[in-house]
PDB file of C-alpha atoms in Angstrom:
ATOM      1  CA  MET A   1     112.719  84.448 116.244  1.00 52.00           C
ATOM      2  CA  ILE A   2     113.289  85.433 112.605  1.00 49.00           C
ATOM      3  CA  SER A   3     116.585  85.144 110.834  1.00 48.00           C
ATOM      4  CA  GLY A   4     117.342  86.735 107.508  1.00 48.00           C
ATOM      5  CA  SER A   5     118.379  90.044 106.096  1.00 47.00           C
ATOM      6  CA  GLN A   6     117.419  93.172 107.999  1.00 48.00           C
ATOM      7  CA  PRO A   7     115.433  91.603 110.852  1.00 53.00           C
ATOM      8  CA  ALA A   8     113.714  94.006 113.213  1.00 58.00           C
ATOM      9  CA  GLU A   9     114.179  93.307 116.890  1.00 65.00           C
ATOM     10  CA  ASP A  10     111.421  91.031 118.163  1.00 73.00           C
ATOM     11  CA  ILE A  11     108.987  92.527 120.620  1.00 70.00           C
ATOM     12  CA  SER A  12     106.477  90.945 122.957  1.00 79.00           C
ATOM     13  CA  VAL A  13     102.841  91.825 123.434  1.00 76.00           C
ATOM     14  CA  GLU A  14     101.084  91.012 126.701  1.00 68.00           C
ATOM     15  CA  ALA A  15      98.190  88.559 126.538  1.00 56.00           C
ATOM     16  CA  SER A  16      96.144  91.137 128.442  1.00 61.00           C
ATOM     17  CA  GLU A  17      96.493  93.507 125.472  1.00 74.00           C
ATOM     18  CA  PRO A  18      95.926  91.307 122.409  1.00 64.00           C
ATOM     19  CA  ASP A  19      94.631  94.241 120.353  1.00 78.00           C
ATOM     20  CA  ALA A  20      98.208  95.540 120.401  1.00 88.00           C
ATOM     21  CA  VAL A  21      99.326  92.630 118.199  1.00 90.00           C
ATOM     22  CA  PRO A  22      98.352  94.160 114.817  1.00 93.00           C
ATOM     23  CA  VAL A  23      99.998  97.445 115.838  1.00 93.00           C
ATOM     24  CA  ALA A  24     103.152  95.586 116.869  1.00 93.00           C
ATOM     25  CA  VAL A  25     103.218  93.757 113.523  1.00 95.00           C
ATOM     26  CA  VAL A  26     103.059  97.011 111.561  1.00 95.00           C
ATOM     27  CA  GLU A  27     105.730  98.565 113.806  1.00 94.00           C
ATOM     28  CA  ARG A  28     108.057  95.570 113.296  1.00 95.00           C
ATOM     29  CA  ILE A  29     107.556  95.717 109.505  1.00 96.00           C
ATOM     30  CA  ALA A  30     108.270  99.451 109.459  1.00 96.00           C
ATOM     31  CA  ALA A  31     111.424  98.875 111.516  1.00 95.00           C
ATOM     32  CA  ALA A  32     112.604  96.104 109.174  1.00 95.00           C
ATOM     33  CA  LYS A  33     111.974  98.300 106.133  1.00 96.00           C
ATOM     34  CA  GLU A  34     113.328 101.403 107.846  1.00 96.00           C
ATOM     35  CA  CYS A  35     110.243 103.434 107.000  1.00 97.00           C
ATOM     36  CA  GLY A  36     107.277 104.996 108.771  1.00 97.00           C
ATOM     37  CA  VAL A  37     104.251 102.945 109.775  1.00 97.00           C
ATOM     38  CA  GLU A  38     102.112 105.116 107.486  1.00 98.00           C
ATOM     39  CA  GLU A  39     104.007 103.638 104.516  1.00 98.00           C
ATOM     40  CA  ILE A  40     102.898 100.075 105.361  1.00 98.00           C
ATOM     41  CA  PRO A  41      99.738  98.887 103.561  1.00 97.00           C
ATOM     42  CA  PRO A  42      96.778  97.864 105.739  1.00 96.00           C
ATOM     43  CA  LEU A  43      97.485  94.592 107.509  1.00 96.00           C
ATOM     44  CA  TYR A  44      94.087  93.138 106.619  1.00 96.00           C
ATOM     45  CA  ARG A  45      95.281  92.776 103.027  1.00 96.00           C
ATOM     46  CA  SER A  46      97.449  89.850 104.133  1.00 96.00           C
ATOM     47  CA  VAL A  47      95.994  88.479 107.361  1.00 96.00           C
ATOM     48  CA  ASP A  48      93.031  88.883 109.702  1.00 95.00           C
ATOM     49  CA  PRO A  49      94.214  91.269 112.466  1.00 94.00           C
ATOM     50  CA  ASP A  50      91.534  89.953 114.851  1.00 92.00           C
ATOM     51  CA  ALA A  51      92.811  86.403 114.367  1.00 88.00           C
ATOM     52  CA  LEU A  52      96.338  87.527 115.296  1.00 87.00           C
ATOM     53  CA  ALA A  53      94.994  89.215 118.419  1.00 87.00           C
ATOM     54  CA  GLY A  54      93.065  86.034 119.253  1.00 85.00           C
ATOM     55  CA  LEU A  55      96.219  83.966 118.922  1.00 81.00           C
ATOM     56  CA  VAL A  56      97.861  85.912 121.723  1.00 80.00           C
ATOM     57  CA  ALA A  57      94.694  86.323 123.800  1.00 81.00           C
ATOM     58  CA  GLY A  58      94.167  82.551 123.690  1.00 76.00           C
ATOM     59  CA  GLY A  59      97.591  81.956 125.201  1.00 70.00           C
ATOM     60  CA  THR A  60      98.362  79.143 122.767  1.00 68.00           C
ATOM     61  CA  GLY A  61     102.074  79.208 123.619  1.00 67.00           C
ATOM     62  CA  GLY A  62     103.248  76.550 121.186  1.00 80.00           C
ATOM     63  CA  LEU A  63     101.349  77.963 118.218  1.00 85.00           C
ATOM     64  CA  ARG A  64     103.244  80.096 115.705  1.00 89.00           C
ATOM     65  CA  VAL A  65     101.884  81.876 112.626  1.00 91.00           C
ATOM     66  CA  SER A  66     103.996  83.228 109.791  1.00 95.00           C
ATOM     67  CA  PHE A  67     102.921  85.248 106.786  1.00 97.00           C
ATOM     68  CA  SER A  68     104.219  87.825 104.322  1.00 97.00           C
ATOM     69  CA  HIS A  69     103.191  91.455 104.300  1.00 98.00           C
ATOM     70  CA  ALA A  70     104.757  94.493 102.606  1.00 97.00           C
ATOM     71  CA  ASP A  71     107.687  92.411 101.336  1.00 96.00           C
ATOM     72  CA  CYS A  72     108.512  91.195 104.853  1.00 97.00           C
ATOM     73  CA  ARG A  73     108.230  87.845 106.544  1.00 97.00           C
ATOM     74  CA  VAL A  74     106.320  88.144 109.819  1.00 96.00           C
ATOM     75  CA  VAL A  75     106.070  85.657 112.684  1.00 93.00           C
ATOM     76  CA  VAL A  76     103.658  85.915 115.623  1.00 91.00           C
ATOM     77  CA  ASP A  77     103.489  83.291 118.336  1.00 87.00           C
ATOM     78  CA  GLY A  78     100.975  82.484 121.036  1.00 83.00           C
ATOM     79  CA  GLU A  79     103.228  83.919 123.728  1.00 83.00           C
ATOM     80  CA  GLY A  80     102.963  87.360 122.154  1.00 84.00           C
ATOM     81  CA  ARG A  81     106.325  87.565 120.377  1.00 87.00           C
ATOM     82  CA  VAL A  82     106.230  89.470 117.099  1.00 91.00           C
ATOM     83  CA  GLY A  83     109.066  89.594 114.592  1.00 93.00           C
ATOM     84  CA  ALA A  84     109.574  90.759 111.016  1.00 95.00           C
ATOM     85  CA  ALA A  85     112.406  90.571 108.486  1.00 95.00           C
ATOM     86  CA  ARG A  86     112.893  91.568 104.862  1.00 93.00           C
TER      87      ARG A  86
END
């Protein structure tokens, strides 16, 4: 889903567990940066975590959101795929 240097492997979050989306985003960023999740600044500094969860919960399959956080480019789509790359 994301191309570029040091992409982390995309993961999928089930629509039945939309609250897992913000956690998945932080995990993907940490993987791309090769660091611990505790080293990633709070996600709310860049994007509304509830809105990301709502994107997946709403099942808006064709919708895709991208943003930057902790020097990574992040993409989340309505099907629950989450990716990050430096």
